[in-house]
Amino acid sequence: MLNRRILRVKAFKVLYGNVYSGSKSIVAAEKELLMSCEKCRDLYLFMLNLSRALRAAEGESLTSRKNKLVPTEEDLNPNTKFFDNRFTEILGNNVDFVKICEKKGLVWTEYDSFVRRLLKTVSGRDYFREYMDSEVCSLAEDCDLFVKIYENELEDNEDLQQILEDMSVYWIDDLGYVLGMIIRTLKSLKKGETFSVPPVFQGVGGVDEDVEDDRAYALKLIDYAMANYDTLFRQISESTKNWDSDRLVSTDIVLIVTGLSEAIAFPSIPVKVTINEYVEISKYYSTSNSRVFVNGLLDRLIQKGLEDGTIVKSGKGLL
């Protein structure tokens, strides 16, 4: 489930936390990294399960309307298209999904007021009204509705942010990635693909002995960065002699150390990929000037490593 970009982010954040807490335990860093990755998938499952919570809230609303003292014709014969949504039915019928959500407490029972407010908001949207008024009834249309909900209603929702922060410190920065993964899931279901609970790590399964599977990649990256942080930090300091090392942005230093660790520890990853990835990460986790600084210094240090043999790349397109 987790791609290499988010694994790099998580390794960088774990390294940053350990460096500035003074911890030098590689075992503890590995444990923290694996926990962070597991929690990301938990958030994916929790947010997927929100669709079932919305359906349940709709069911309660339909029942309440029917039980009114003086129900209208619409109350007695409501439009049940949203309640009958096939996407939520697929999730509810997936034993593995339901079981893991219940076992890990990835349910919305405690947040029913948020779910009801969200349902009210969604019900007032033009895209929802169009869905309910359409005579087309298909899995594709049902998936399209939830694509719109996940695209438009959640990433900047302050109430949701508070819920996620209260539930897990690991979830603070993962929502955008998880929503993107859920939208990909919906689009694959729309095409007729089968839903299954994804593994935490993607991997090659031994197809190519020269390529690390993603769990091994993440652990090797954090191991190398933790074990060699002081050495790599000295290299950075020596390359920035005109700068006071205390004035260098701490996140930039940790990003460059992580990037150098990847360049050294993974001969099969192209230099351009490594540099581009950490420059992109710097845009979100450092200052406005970091992109240029990280790009220039990381490129210079990698080129130096290639020249002196501390970094070895072999194969077409790796340099």
XYZ file of C-alpha atoms in Angstrom, residues 36-318:
283
model
C 4.275 4.520 11.523
C 3.775 2.475 8.349
C 1.220 0.198 10.004
C -0.667 3.205 11.336
C -0.881 4.683 7.842
C -2.752 1.626 6.632
C -4.945 1.834 9.741
C -5.919 5.356 8.725
C -6.736 4.097 5.221
C -9.064 1.466 6.696
C -10.597 3.938 9.154
C -11.356 6.443 6.424
C -12.723 3.733 4.132
C -15.006 2.677 6.965
C -16.405 6.206 7.070
C -18.441 5.299 3.996
C -20.202 2.549 5.972
C -20.761 4.971 8.856
C -22.419 7.423 6.467
C -24.650 4.642 5.152
C -25.618 3.674 8.709
C -26.441 7.305 9.524
C -28.596 7.461 6.397
C -30.403 4.313 7.544
C -31.113 5.879 10.950
C -32.426 9.002 9.223
C -34.752 6.980 6.984
C -36.125 5.058 9.981
C -36.603 8.244 12.006
C -38.543 9.874 9.198
C -40.846 6.878 8.836
C -41.551 6.910 12.584
C -42.596 10.569 12.697
C -46.004 11.270 14.192
C -47.260 12.599 10.889
C -44.959 11.235 8.191
C -45.221 12.587 4.685
C -45.480 10.454 1.582
C -41.774 11.093 0.995
C -41.013 9.988 4.553
C -42.895 6.744 4.046
C -41.489 6.073 0.585
C -38.033 7.667 0.587
C -35.338 7.557 -2.042
C -33.012 4.828 -0.725
C -30.390 5.061 -3.443
C -27.621 6.235 -1.127
C -28.512 3.661 1.527
C -28.343 0.948 -1.148
C -24.930 2.110 -2.419
C -23.018 -0.890 -3.768
C -19.603 0.377 -2.658
C -20.538 0.287 1.011
C -22.091 -3.122 0.430
C -18.803 -4.437 -0.974
C -16.939 -3.221 2.116
C -19.543 -4.649 4.478
C -19.362 -8.047 2.793
C -15.570 -8.197 2.981
C -14.908 -10.311 6.066
C -11.248 -9.347 6.334
C -12.034 -5.622 6.156
C -14.797 -5.769 8.767
C -12.748 -7.993 11.068
C -9.618 -5.848 11.053
C -11.616 -2.646 11.536
C -13.425 -4.102 14.534
C -10.273 -5.638 16.017
C -8.326 -2.371 15.782
C -11.190 -0.112 16.760
C -11.259 1.583 13.343
C -14.961 2.368 13.652
C -16.902 5.616 13.873
C -19.250 4.785 16.761
C -17.753 7.429 19.061
C -17.925 10.058 16.336
C -21.537 9.693 15.258
C -22.171 13.434 15.627
C -19.391 14.125 13.103
C -20.804 11.479 10.749
C -24.288 13.008 10.937
C -22.939 16.500 10.256
C -20.936 15.214 7.310
C -23.992 13.416 5.919
C -26.008 16.623 6.200
C -23.278 18.561 4.400
C -22.937 15.964 1.639
C -26.716 15.745 1.211
C -26.797 19.451 0.375
C -24.201 19.223 -2.398
C -25.236 19.473 -6.038
C -23.301 16.316 -6.919
C -25.264 14.376 -4.280
C -28.616 15.648 -5.523
C -27.671 14.727 -9.085
C -26.733 11.243 -7.913
C -29.996 10.778 -6.038
C -32.083 12.094 -8.960
C -30.333 9.970 -11.574
C -32.172 6.915 -12.789
C -28.871 5.163 -13.422
C -28.071 2.576 -10.767
C -24.622 1.045 -11.078
C -21.495 0.298 -9.099
C -19.628 2.819 -11.251
C -22.030 5.606 -10.311
C -21.934 4.582 -6.642
C -18.128 4.696 -6.676
C -18.145 8.061 -8.448
C -20.266 9.523 -5.653
C -17.771 8.496 -3.000
C -14.877 9.732 -5.122
C -16.497 13.173 -4.920
C -17.029 12.852 -1.165
C -13.420 11.832 -0.503
C -12.098 14.478 -2.898
C -14.131 17.415 -1.636
C -15.244 16.995 1.959
C -12.430 15.637 4.095
C -8.868 16.866 3.583
C -9.501 20.375 4.957
C -12.182 19.365 7.443
C -11.134 20.794 10.834
C -13.447 18.512 12.815
C -11.953 15.477 11.114
C -8.419 16.747 11.743
C -9.190 16.980 15.451
C -10.569 13.440 15.513
C -7.489 12.057 13.787
C -5.089 13.953 16.061
C -6.907 12.630 19.121
C -6.817 9.059 17.831
C -3.185 8.798 16.749
C -0.090 11.014 16.603
C 0.931 9.032 13.526
C -2.031 10.269 11.480
C -1.276 13.998 11.456
C 0.383 14.141 8.036
C -0.998 11.020 6.345
C -4.552 12.052 5.475
C -3.806 13.441 1.995
C -1.947 10.303 0.967
C -4.643 8.033 2.380
C -7.469 9.893 0.634
C -5.569 9.519 -2.628
C -5.267 5.773 -2.024
C -8.984 5.502 -1.280
C -9.826 7.302 -4.520
C -7.575 4.861 -6.374
C -9.427 1.996 -4.672
C -12.779 3.416 -5.756
C -11.621 3.846 -9.341
C -10.333 0.277 -9.459
C -13.676 -1.026 -8.148
C -15.432 1.059 -10.780
C -13.446 -0.858 -13.398
C -14.625 -4.156 -11.946
C -11.561 -5.052 -9.891
C -11.988 -6.926 -6.614
C -11.472 -5.204 -3.265
C -9.117 -6.705 -0.716
C -7.379 -5.297 2.337
C -3.977 -4.152 1.039
C -0.726 -5.189 2.722
C 1.179 -2.405 4.469
C 4.125 -2.726 2.100
C 4.224 -3.113 -1.636
C 6.956 -5.384 -2.848
C 8.453 -7.240 -5.746
C 8.244 -10.602 -4.059
C 11.672 -11.688 -5.158
C 11.099 -11.080 -8.871
C 14.400 -9.213 -9.114
C 17.158 -9.981 -6.648
C 18.680 -6.538 -7.230
C 15.526 -4.730 -6.103
C 14.636 -4.409 -2.438
C 11.055 -5.130 -1.419
C 9.552 -2.072 0.242
C 9.744 -3.249 3.847
C 13.401 -4.166 3.417
C 13.993 -0.852 1.640
C 12.506 1.182 4.489
C 14.436 -0.672 7.188
C 17.717 -0.549 5.292
C 17.286 3.185 4.717
C 16.673 4.023 8.379
C 19.418 1.611 9.522
C 22.043 3.218 7.301
C 20.972 6.770 8.119
C 20.991 6.124 11.874
C 24.328 4.294 11.850
C 26.091 6.877 9.690
C 24.413 10.121 10.706
C 27.482 11.670 12.360
C 29.728 10.855 9.399
C 27.279 12.204 6.861
C 26.640 15.300 8.959
C 30.372 16.045 8.940
C 30.399 15.735 5.150
C 27.583 18.264 4.942
C 29.333 20.635 7.362
C 32.571 20.443 5.380
C 30.661 21.278 2.198
C 29.020 24.324 3.801
C 32.049 25.944 5.440
C 30.695 29.410 4.805
C 27.662 28.510 6.894
C 27.517 28.246 10.658
C 26.362 24.629 11.166
C 24.023 25.825 13.927
C 22.253 28.060 11.394
C 21.593 25.319 8.866
C 17.926 24.354 8.823
C 17.707 21.126 10.805
C 15.103 19.537 8.533
C 17.303 20.220 5.503
C 20.246 18.470 7.143
C 18.199 15.397 8.003
C 16.712 15.323 4.493
C 20.168 15.455 2.935
C 21.467 12.751 5.299
C 18.520 10.539 4.344
C 19.107 11.223 0.654
C 22.813 10.440 0.928
C 21.987 7.255 2.815
C 19.725 6.164 -0.023
C 22.328 7.025 -2.659
C 24.986 4.992 -0.839
C 22.941 2.037 0.391
C 20.929 1.381 -2.793
C 23.087 0.940 -5.914
C 20.020 0.163 -8.041
C 18.177 3.455 -7.384
C 19.071 6.122 -9.979
C 20.755 9.273 -8.706
C 18.142 11.502 -10.344
C 15.333 9.642 -8.597
C 16.942 10.074 -5.187
C 17.637 13.789 -5.664
C 14.198 14.547 -7.106
C 12.425 12.671 -4.330
C 14.130 14.502 -1.466
C 13.761 17.857 -3.184
C 10.016 17.191 -3.457
C 9.832 16.200 0.210
C 11.653 19.396 1.200
C 8.806 21.439 -0.298
C 6.454 20.114 2.370
C 8.708 19.732 5.387
C 11.144 22.620 5.295
C 11.498 26.293 4.358
C 10.679 28.016 1.093
C 14.392 28.130 0.225
C 15.030 24.477 1.008
C 14.306 23.141 -2.464
C 17.300 24.922 -3.979
C 19.563 24.162 -1.021
C 18.679 20.451 -0.821
C 18.907 20.038 -4.594
C 22.290 21.733 -4.905
C 24.008 20.221 -1.882
C 22.649 16.705 -2.301
C 23.664 16.705 -5.963
C 27.157 17.962 -5.098
C 27.697 15.390 -2.338
C 26.435 12.517 -4.475
C 28.691 13.520 -7.355
C 31.616 13.664 -4.940
C 30.701 10.187 -3.671
C 30.576 8.845 -7.218
C 34.032 10.260 -7.873
C 35.678 8.888 -4.730
C 33.883 5.521 -4.872
C 31.795 5.845 -1.700
C 28.718 5.795 -3.944
C 28.544 3.099 -6.600
C 25.927 2.943 -9.338
C 25.970 0.437 -12.158
C 23.542 0.056 -14.973
C 21.876 2.198 -17.606
C 20.184 5.373 -16.377
C 21.437 5.178 -12.791
